[in-house]
Amino acid sequence: MSGPSVVEDTPKPSVAFNLETILSDNHEAIEHSGTLDNGVTAVGWDEEGTETQAAEGYCVECEDQPAQVLCETCSDAYCEVCFAAQHRKGTRRQHKSKPLSGKGGNKSTKPATANDPMQEDSMDVEDNGAHESDYEEWEGINPGPPTTEVLGAQPAIGAKVGEWFVDRAKYIPLRLTLVERKYLRLLEAALNVSEYTDKIDTIGFGLSKAKRIVQQIRELCAIMSGLLLAADYKQGQELFTDRDFESNAEFYQSIFELGRRHKIMNPDKMRTTYGKLIYLLQDSQSHDVKELLNFSCVRPIKTVYSVLEEYRATDLLRDDLISVATKEIYSEGRPRRDIQKDIKSKERAIEILAARYERDGLSQEKLRQCLYSIGDNHAFLRTNRDPCERMINYLKEHFHPTQAKDSKSSLAIRSGRDGARLSHDHGKQYAYVLQSLTLWREILHDMFHLWSLAEQDLLAENVPYRLRDTGQGLNRVQASPKTSRMMHNILYKAQKSVGTWIGSSVIHMGDHNVPNALMFIDKYTQIYRILLPICNTLSQVPSLAAKPALRSYIEDEFGSTENLTREILGDFFRHGFDGSGADNFFDAGSCIDGRLTSAWNWCATIEKKRYFHVFLLAGFVGFDGEW
């Protein structure tokens, strides 16, 4: 009797994943290599696997942050944010907790009661079952100290700069050079024709995970090969001859990095291609994909601080002359002589600093590039943050904090009337608008820092995403612990500055409202698109009224320019912050992100306003147009 066949017992060798097999015509063997001999399909990298226990010393919920609080009732260790999220409501509010030794926790052993401001304000995060109430109450603010410092205002000209520029330069991307801009055009061209997200972010019925991985690698290879071939034909030929991407890893990393750097400095650019780029890089961080490519596509963003630190020239950021070399020069309402004087003093300061800190490897041109990059950051703040400050000034100038002179100057809203979802009297709505604008100002002030943390969350290897239908199509739902923590610190500063807080302090992050950090960043970079057209229109009302025909129209329709200004502001402050605009009744309201949703909803109805013609006369072309 013959023994068992050796051939039958020997497992079949699997087809190796490498660039040669991927770029070859023999696709069938690779696409089905994930199927084992017994008919069981191998689990792909984005399949939901079995749950693993959190590493010792880390939070049991997010599993990527050090544990700071021990819930004595649950017998689980949490970080501060996750503890607040899991014990925000219900019977868990009564659970007792204590700080873990050496973790610097600030929780007491008392239950998490409703009067604990840290529970309600500082660490309030989204719960999928949480619904904001129609009627909000005033809340006293007394949260604990934030864990991350939020930077203050820019030092005045001639004042001591201290560490202000040092801290801020860590998150200011370096301006692109002429050569880098040529590569940027190649990257944008490749991303424009790519259908990466259309092919990857789909639910492929009958498709194995092995086939999905193969399609993903092909897309990566196609983009990177096209980039290299277009940039350098000789290099591209070598790539297709040797089938070796690893030797060109530095080139690909630099191309993808400069695209990310350009987007951060110019949020209005790459509006369709940046999403493809960041999702491509997010997938490339997978362990399996890295093994197939033999290199990582991601490198840290090149910032002003990283360049200066490399050459030990960070003292430039502490030089008091830097405030002159990077200041913005305004021309509105100033004589030409004063403008020219400021320009010359700025150019002189740049040349002095470039000569003072020049050294081997760090040329004067590179130092000028660093200073210009800081100046670009100031321009970003003027365009994005300053409209918030101007709207706050308009609110304080034209409306009383507690009492309305008449019905036209009242900001009171009632749920169910004119689409409003909230009910506030005049004083409460005034404070609600003030705190919302203050929060937006603080977010935009630290937008570069937030963007840096958002990319760290998106490209984290240990924070996977799940493809889910959020009601607005398939989206990548991913937790964003670093961005969420920074947002809580910013919220703390805004709460402290206004003294009271109305409505919900829920921050949506990693749920169906804000699926991931990319959606969060995209949401808040649109604030200036809402506020800037309003500010520009209001600033042009006096010049419009200087023309006799237009003054007659304004007086006949609105009574006076003052009435016109108050009507525009009053309508925006009422219905741009009324909790409306969501897809359903429960997703709207007074949460942190719902305030911005209401403002966008107001923008969609501006054509129906009787003052819309004034916007058109002031040059308004849309909230998505150029100003």
XYZ file of C-alpha atoms in Angstrom:
627
model
C 0.000 0.000 0.000
C 1.524 3.250 -1.098
C 1.936 6.122 1.284
C 0.416 9.563 0.903
C 1.504 11.601 -2.050
C 4.240 14.064 -1.296
C 2.908 16.393 -3.968
C -0.520 16.529 -2.365
C 0.796 17.323 1.114
C 3.255 19.959 0.002
C 1.659 23.426 -0.011
C 1.691 25.233 -3.312
C 4.120 28.101 -3.448
C 2.341 31.446 -3.454
C 3.021 34.036 -6.111
C 5.224 36.743 -4.670
C 4.066 40.350 -4.711
C 6.768 42.412 -6.380
C 6.932 45.149 -8.965
C 7.812 42.780 -11.769
C 4.733 40.613 -11.260
C 2.507 43.641 -10.646
C 3.567 45.347 -13.876
C 3.457 42.120 -15.888
C 0.492 40.824 -17.857
C -0.030 37.774 -15.636
C -2.594 39.265 -13.281
C -4.761 36.247 -12.559
C -2.222 34.475 -10.371
C -1.609 37.557 -8.210
C -5.234 38.557 -7.830
C -6.215 35.140 -6.452
C -3.060 34.455 -4.478
C -4.917 35.320 -1.304
C -7.057 32.163 -1.628
C -5.695 29.193 0.272
C -5.873 25.615 -0.915
C -8.759 24.821 1.418
C -10.886 27.523 -0.202
C -10.553 29.997 2.669
C -9.818 33.524 1.569
C -6.955 35.252 3.310
C -7.867 38.245 5.376
C -6.881 41.570 3.802
C -5.198 44.428 5.590
C -8.382 46.473 5.899
C -10.613 43.624 7.052
C -11.961 43.802 10.563
C -9.872 41.301 12.492
C -10.193 39.988 15.997
C -9.965 42.532 18.757
C -6.668 42.739 20.582
C -6.018 43.912 24.097
C -4.528 47.370 24.530
C -0.867 47.481 25.429
C -0.120 47.884 29.111
C -0.101 51.513 30.160
C -2.293 52.644 27.251
C -5.961 53.648 27.065
C -8.318 50.679 26.617
C -10.543 52.726 24.312
C -8.284 54.460 21.750
C -5.280 52.172 22.460
C -2.801 54.780 21.235
C -2.618 57.274 24.113
C -1.064 56.760 27.568
C -3.585 55.902 30.252
C -4.118 58.771 32.691
C -7.317 57.900 34.586
C -8.444 54.649 36.213
C -12.197 54.123 36.474
C -12.602 52.230 39.737
C -16.088 51.052 38.767
C -15.176 49.795 35.285
C -11.677 48.701 36.381
C -10.348 50.109 33.100
C -7.663 52.694 32.418
C -8.441 55.562 30.039
C -6.822 58.664 28.662
C -8.602 61.874 29.712
C -10.510 62.369 26.472
C -11.789 58.789 26.245
C -12.748 58.744 29.931
C -14.839 61.880 29.453
C -16.418 60.467 26.301
C -17.356 57.134 27.901
C -18.576 58.681 31.156
C -20.382 61.727 29.816
C -23.955 60.609 30.438
C -26.141 57.939 31.969
C -25.148 55.870 34.982
C -21.481 56.081 34.025
C -21.485 59.700 35.170
C -21.547 58.363 38.730
C -18.470 56.165 38.270
C -15.552 56.944 40.562
C -12.110 57.538 39.117
C -8.609 58.304 40.245
C -5.477 59.547 38.444
C -2.868 56.954 37.652
C 0.408 57.493 39.483
C 2.979 59.313 37.415
C 0.507 60.077 34.629
C -0.306 63.604 35.638
C -4.035 62.965 35.606
C -6.280 65.652 37.003
C -9.326 63.515 37.826
C -10.520 63.278 41.391
C -11.995 60.218 43.070
C -15.450 61.799 43.118
C -18.083 60.699 40.620
C -18.285 62.455 37.248
C -21.318 64.548 38.148
C -23.138 67.088 36.019
C -21.527 69.943 37.900
C -18.025 68.894 36.928
C -16.960 71.464 34.317
C -14.167 69.264 33.053
C -16.740 66.643 32.146
C -19.129 69.022 30.446
C -16.922 71.574 28.772
C -13.283 70.674 28.443
C -13.565 66.998 27.530
C -16.957 66.714 25.829
C -16.727 64.592 22.718
C -19.268 63.139 20.354
C -21.521 60.298 21.357
C -23.431 58.737 18.478
C -26.570 58.733 20.554
C -26.247 62.294 21.765
C -28.862 64.769 20.585
C -28.481 68.465 21.261
C -31.405 70.053 23.033
C -33.489 72.804 21.461
C -33.097 74.946 24.550
C -29.637 75.582 25.908
C -28.624 76.911 29.280
C -25.867 79.260 30.312
C -22.862 77.431 31.682
C -20.138 78.827 33.922
C -16.668 78.005 32.634
C -14.064 76.705 35.031
C -12.188 73.959 33.163
C -8.792 72.688 34.130
C -5.618 73.805 32.399
C -5.132 72.663 28.795
C -2.527 70.032 28.026
C -1.180 71.878 24.986
C -0.324 75.545 24.896
C -2.381 77.644 22.500
C -0.298 80.470 21.101
C -1.237 84.078 21.698
C -1.172 87.169 19.545
C 1.807 88.152 17.420
C 4.398 90.367 19.168
C 4.231 94.035 18.241
C 6.890 95.687 16.100
C 9.883 96.553 18.282
C 8.775 94.360 21.175
C 10.632 91.326 22.471
C 9.581 88.316 20.416
C 10.634 85.685 22.939
C 9.613 82.179 21.885
C 6.555 83.215 19.826
C 8.158 82.693 16.409
C 9.985 79.567 17.599
C 6.739 77.863 18.614
C 4.851 78.983 15.533
C 7.618 78.175 13.022
C 7.392 74.485 13.981
C 4.147 74.294 11.997
C 4.778 76.822 9.197
C 5.578 74.960 5.940
C 8.490 76.173 3.860
C 7.548 78.091 0.720
C 8.085 76.152 -2.521
C 11.033 77.031 -4.745
C 10.807 77.428 -8.538
C 12.101 73.887 -9.143
C 9.636 72.456 -6.622
C 6.770 74.222 -8.354
C 7.632 72.395 -11.575
C 7.345 69.084 -9.756
C 4.102 70.305 -8.176
C 2.564 70.713 -11.628
C 3.530 67.113 -12.432
C 1.923 65.896 -9.212
C -1.298 67.816 -9.831
C -1.470 66.564 -13.417
C -1.079 62.953 -12.282
C -3.680 63.335 -9.540
C -6.138 65.051 -11.879
C -6.309 62.029 -14.169
C -6.186 59.509 -11.329
C -9.353 57.658 -10.292
C -7.770 56.367 -7.115
C -10.584 57.034 -4.653
C -13.228 55.920 -7.170
C -11.550 52.526 -7.420
C -10.498 52.033 -3.809
C -13.293 53.565 -1.741
C -16.007 51.264 -3.048
C -17.725 48.194 -1.732
C -16.642 45.568 -4.247
C -19.004 42.642 -4.025
C -17.219 39.408 -4.900
C -13.796 41.046 -4.847
C -11.251 39.517 -2.508
C -9.024 41.698 -0.399
C -6.024 40.393 -2.316
C -7.507 41.790 -5.525
C -8.225 45.121 -3.824
C -4.603 45.308 -2.694
C -3.368 44.547 -6.217
C -5.550 47.308 -7.653
C -4.245 49.693 -5.036
C -0.602 48.885 -5.748
C -1.178 49.274 -9.482
C -2.630 52.719 -8.922
C 0.318 53.716 -6.740
C 2.765 52.377 -9.302
C 1.008 54.105 -12.182
C 1.069 57.492 -10.445
C 4.664 57.246 -9.280
C 5.923 55.858 -12.591
C 4.197 58.625 -14.512
C 5.661 61.266 -12.210
C 9.205 60.010 -12.631
C 8.924 59.450 -16.377
C 7.543 62.953 -16.923
C 10.180 64.559 -14.727
C 13.187 62.687 -16.078
C 12.832 60.423 -19.114
C 16.128 58.656 -18.503
C 15.242 57.925 -14.883
C 11.802 56.760 -15.945
C 13.301 54.329 -18.462
C 15.540 52.888 -15.759
C 12.496 52.446 -13.540
C 10.618 50.360 -16.102
C 13.771 48.424 -16.956
C 14.811 47.517 -13.423
C 11.327 47.386 -11.869
C 12.852 49.065 -8.842
C 10.974 51.807 -7.010
C 12.956 51.561 -3.809
C 16.033 53.232 -5.294
C 13.838 56.236 -6.222
C 12.119 56.425 -2.822
C 13.549 59.825 -1.961
C 12.202 61.320 -5.190
C 8.663 60.050 -4.582
C 8.689 61.131 -0.947
C 9.785 64.655 -1.877
C 7.111 64.917 -4.596
C 4.299 63.904 -2.251
C 5.672 66.081 0.553
C 5.785 69.259 -1.517
C 2.180 68.668 -2.581
C 1.102 68.484 1.047
C 3.216 71.506 1.913
C 1.692 73.565 -0.898
C -1.851 72.688 0.197
C -1.283 73.764 3.801
C 0.071 77.130 2.700
C -2.737 77.572 0.140
C -5.973 75.948 1.367
C -7.870 77.189 -1.693
C -5.578 75.191 -4.020
C -5.713 71.458 -4.865
C -9.341 71.298 -3.742
C -10.033 68.027 -5.558
C -6.578 66.490 -5.798
C -5.466 66.839 -2.184
C -8.087 64.344 -1.031
C -6.758 61.747 -3.471
C -3.206 62.460 -2.374
C -3.815 62.158 1.352
C -5.946 59.011 0.956
C -3.277 57.468 -1.263
C -0.647 58.191 1.374
C -2.987 56.921 4.079
C -3.255 53.565 2.298
C 0.487 53.472 1.660
C 1.062 53.504 5.435
C -0.414 50.021 5.681
C 2.161 47.454 6.741
C 1.295 45.134 3.841
C 1.563 47.893 1.255
C 4.901 49.020 2.662
C 6.240 45.497 2.290
C 5.142 45.385 -1.337
C 6.673 48.761 -2.157
C 9.755 48.254 0.024
C 9.667 51.910 1.078
C 7.406 54.525 2.658
C 5.747 57.259 0.590
C 5.497 59.608 3.582
C 8.077 61.966 5.009
C 7.634 64.798 7.542
C 6.572 68.197 6.244
C 9.515 70.546 5.750
C 8.897 73.492 8.072
C 10.733 76.719 8.780
C 11.846 75.419 12.154
C 13.122 72.077 10.810
C 15.284 73.843 8.210
C 16.769 76.272 10.733
C 17.251 73.558 13.342
C 19.172 71.410 10.877
C 21.785 74.155 10.569
C 21.531 75.320 14.209
C 20.170 78.709 13.202
C 17.030 78.807 15.357
C 18.311 81.984 17.034
C 16.976 83.747 13.949
C 13.478 83.131 15.312
C 14.407 84.847 18.590
C 15.927 87.916 16.927
C 13.744 90.964 17.623
C 14.293 92.143 14.040
C 12.234 89.223 12.709
C 8.972 91.001 13.515
C 9.992 93.761 11.067
C 11.245 91.320 8.421
C 7.991 89.327 8.379
C 5.340 91.984 9.006
C 2.490 92.523 6.591
C 2.318 95.909 4.911
C -1.196 97.298 4.525
C -2.029 99.871 1.878
C -5.642 100.717 2.762
C -6.027 104.357 3.760
C -2.290 105.075 3.906
C -0.201 107.521 1.858
C 2.201 106.064 -0.676
C 5.189 107.525 1.143
C 4.479 105.574 4.336
C 3.964 102.372 2.364
C 7.299 102.729 0.591
C 9.001 103.456 3.895
C 7.640 100.218 5.383
C 8.677 98.232 2.316
C 12.254 99.504 2.515
C 12.519 98.829 6.255
C 11.225 95.296 5.729
C 13.667 94.591 2.889
C 16.522 95.986 4.971
C 15.591 93.769 7.919
C 15.483 90.689 5.672
C 18.938 91.388 4.271
C 20.404 92.029 7.730
C 19.018 88.765 9.111
C 20.087 86.781 6.031
C 23.660 88.068 6.357
C 23.738 87.645 10.135
C 22.705 83.964 10.210
C 24.306 82.708 6.999
C 26.535 79.659 7.469
C 27.826 76.585 5.655
C 24.926 74.829 3.949
C 22.464 77.577 4.863
C 22.608 80.239 2.176
C 21.118 83.698 2.349
C 18.538 82.650 -0.238
C 17.375 79.804 2.000
C 17.119 82.202 4.946
C 15.051 84.605 2.847
C 12.813 81.688 1.932
C 12.261 80.980 5.641
C 11.398 84.618 6.352
C 9.049 84.811 3.369
C 7.338 81.642 4.600
C 6.623 83.276 7.958
C 5.274 86.271 6.047
C 3.002 83.903 4.118
C 1.637 82.704 7.439
C 0.790 86.279 8.400
C -1.021 86.686 5.064
C -2.978 83.502 5.797
C -4.025 84.862 9.188
C -5.127 88.177 7.677
C -7.305 86.440 5.080
C -8.730 83.692 7.266
C -8.625 84.801 10.900
C -9.100 88.566 10.668
C -12.653 88.384 9.183
C -13.694 86.689 12.436
C -12.241 89.601 14.391
C -14.011 92.101 12.134
C -17.359 90.348 12.593
C -16.859 90.386 16.368
C -16.278 94.143 16.175
C -19.415 94.570 14.026
C -21.414 92.601 16.615
C -20.196 94.744 19.502
C -20.606 98.001 17.568
C -24.154 97.543 16.261
C -25.863 95.398 18.926
C -26.283 95.655 22.678
C -25.125 92.619 24.691
C -28.320 92.211 26.719
C -31.087 94.483 25.434
C -32.466 95.225 21.955
C -33.517 98.806 21.178
C -36.324 97.634 18.880
C -37.488 94.573 16.955
C -35.125 95.295 14.045
C -32.077 95.274 16.307
C -33.183 92.150 18.184
C -31.254 88.914 17.636
C -33.894 86.712 19.260
C -34.789 83.474 17.443
C -37.417 80.799 18.087
C -37.346 77.152 17.107
C -39.568 76.403 14.110
C -39.703 80.003 12.885
C -37.837 80.807 9.639
C -36.069 77.451 9.805
C -34.493 77.989 13.223
C -33.689 74.952 15.371
C -32.823 76.892 18.531
C -34.733 79.253 20.810
C -32.721 82.159 22.217
C -33.647 85.574 23.503
C -31.583 88.556 22.386
C -28.967 88.363 25.132
C -28.452 84.628 24.783
C -28.159 84.804 20.979
C -25.679 87.688 21.254
C -23.475 85.602 23.542
C -23.956 82.514 21.345
C -22.776 84.384 18.226
C -19.874 85.977 20.113
C -18.594 82.662 21.443
C -18.959 80.991 18.019
C -16.968 83.713 16.258
C -14.378 83.638 19.050
C -14.011 79.879 18.657
C -13.585 80.203 14.877
C -10.934 82.868 15.394
C -8.949 80.636 17.749
C -9.225 77.651 15.384
C -7.966 79.647 12.400
C -5.186 81.192 14.469
C -3.779 77.704 15.047
C -4.872 76.175 11.750
C -1.315 75.184 10.705
C -0.840 73.377 14.016
C -4.200 71.656 13.613
C -3.350 70.689 10.044
C -0.088 69.132 11.190
C -1.916 67.071 13.813
C -4.643 66.141 11.319
C -2.077 64.703 8.919
C -0.463 62.800 11.777
C -3.857 61.256 12.577
C -4.635 60.492 8.943
C -1.235 58.920 8.256
C -0.923 57.068 11.567
C -0.065 53.401 11.098
C -1.871 52.287 14.255
C -5.171 54.151 13.667
C -7.058 52.279 10.917
C -10.089 53.603 9.085
C -13.364 51.947 8.192
C -15.293 52.617 4.981
C -18.820 53.552 6.051
C -21.962 55.073 4.522
C -22.357 58.286 6.519
C -25.480 59.462 4.723
C -23.374 61.460 2.284
C -21.835 58.531 0.454
C -19.008 56.235 1.468
C -16.445 57.917 3.675
C -13.370 56.817 5.585
C -14.320 56.980 9.239
C -11.205 57.255 11.377
C -10.503 58.402 14.919
C -8.410 61.568 15.256
C -7.062 61.626 18.825
C -4.379 64.284 18.329
C -6.638 66.696 16.441
C -9.402 66.147 18.981
C -7.111 66.994 21.893
C -5.957 70.195 20.241
C -9.566 71.160 19.536
C -10.434 70.689 23.199
C -7.581 73.012 24.146
C -8.795 75.630 21.670
C -12.339 75.230 22.967
C -11.033 75.760 26.495
C -9.378 79.029 25.469
C -12.524 80.258 23.720
C -14.664 79.351 26.725
C -12.276 81.142 29.048
C -12.219 84.309 26.923
C -16.031 84.684 26.754
C -16.628 83.596 30.353
C -19.883 81.718 29.652
C -20.869 78.974 27.222
C -24.258 78.468 25.623
C -25.353 75.260 23.986
C -23.464 72.062 23.409
C -19.690 71.716 23.537
C -19.737 68.445 21.566
C -16.899 68.171 19.026
C -17.740 65.793 16.192
C -14.695 63.788 15.152
C -14.585 60.326 13.638
C -18.367 59.932 13.289
C -20.940 60.293 10.505
C -20.912 64.090 10.811
C -17.130 64.560 10.565
C -15.718 61.180 9.445
C -12.013 61.993 9.729
C -9.462 64.759 10.209
C -9.430 65.625 6.487
C -13.137 66.491 6.609
C -12.548 68.507 9.764
C -9.783 70.582 8.161
C -11.794 71.103 4.988
C -14.771 72.280 7.049
C -12.928 74.996 8.954
C -10.838 76.278 6.047
C -14.131 77.458 4.519
C -14.879 79.997 7.266
C -13.233 82.882 5.425
C -15.364 82.085 2.358
C -18.426 82.868 4.475
C -17.237 85.895 6.432
C -14.971 87.679 3.954
C -17.721 88.504 1.374
C -19.895 89.880 4.185
C -17.053 92.049 5.520
C -16.158 93.280 2.040
C -19.770 94.193 1.274
C -20.206 96.075 4.545
C -16.949 97.953 4.023
C -18.151 99.126 0.599
C -21.560 100.384 1.725
C -20.259 103.950 2.403
C -18.615 104.170 -1.045
C -21.811 102.888 -2.690
C -23.846 105.503 -0.846
C -21.511 108.212 -2.163
C -23.158 107.799 -5.564
C -26.463 109.765 -5.691
C -28.465 107.083 -7.509
C -27.373 104.304 -5.174
C -27.866 106.493 -2.090
C -31.437 107.126 -3.217
C -31.996 103.377 -3.606
C -30.550 102.632 -0.151
C -32.614 105.334 1.554
C -35.849 104.312 -0.189
C -35.377 100.615 0.528
C -33.653 100.569 3.927
C -33.941 104.112 5.307
C -30.206 104.722 5.752
C -26.817 103.097 5.368
C -26.841 102.382 9.105
C -30.128 100.503 8.795
C -28.779 98.568 5.806
C -25.673 97.508 7.731
C -27.701 96.519 10.772
C -30.168 94.515 8.667
C -27.398 92.515 6.970
C -25.622 91.847 10.242
C -28.811 91.116 12.160
C -30.021 88.601 9.588
C -26.667 86.816 9.559
C -26.310 86.794 13.345
C -29.835 85.404 13.716
C -30.122 82.825 10.931
C -26.442 82.053 10.418
C -26.417 80.727 13.995
C -29.868 79.192 14.422
C -28.945 75.476 14.396
C -30.359 74.842 10.926
C -28.874 73.210 7.852
C -28.464 69.536 8.780
C -29.944 66.595 6.881
C -32.181 65.629 9.789
C -33.586 67.030 13.002
C -30.997 65.497 15.308
C -27.756 66.373 13.491
C -28.320 70.124 13.634
C -28.259 72.238 16.772
C -25.696 74.047 18.857
C -22.747 71.628 18.755
C -19.345 72.955 17.732
C -19.643 71.840 14.110
C -23.358 72.594 13.850
C -22.615 76.300 14.185
C -20.657 76.235 10.943
C -23.365 74.151 9.254
C -25.921 76.842 10.079
C -23.699 79.539 8.584
C -23.369 77.594 5.321
C -27.149 77.145 5.252
C -27.556 80.921 5.496
C -25.197 81.362 2.542
C -27.420 79.104 0.419
C -30.408 81.425 0.959
C -28.778 84.796 0.350
C -30.330 85.160 -3.119
C -33.721 85.402 -1.401
C -32.710 88.294 0.842
C -33.890 91.766 -0.055
C -30.398 93.166 0.463
C -28.895 90.718 -2.065
C -28.670 93.491 -4.695
C -26.321 95.403 -2.394
C -23.982 92.390 -2.351
C -24.013 92.338 -6.162
C -23.290 96.071 -6.347
C -20.311 95.517 -4.032
C -18.817 92.950 -6.444
C -20.135 89.766 -4.833
C -19.934 86.745 -7.163
C -20.543 83.948 -4.660
C -19.208 82.513 -1.444
C -16.944 80.296 -3.494
C -15.621 83.092 -5.697
C -12.525 85.262 -5.751
C -12.260 88.471 -3.721
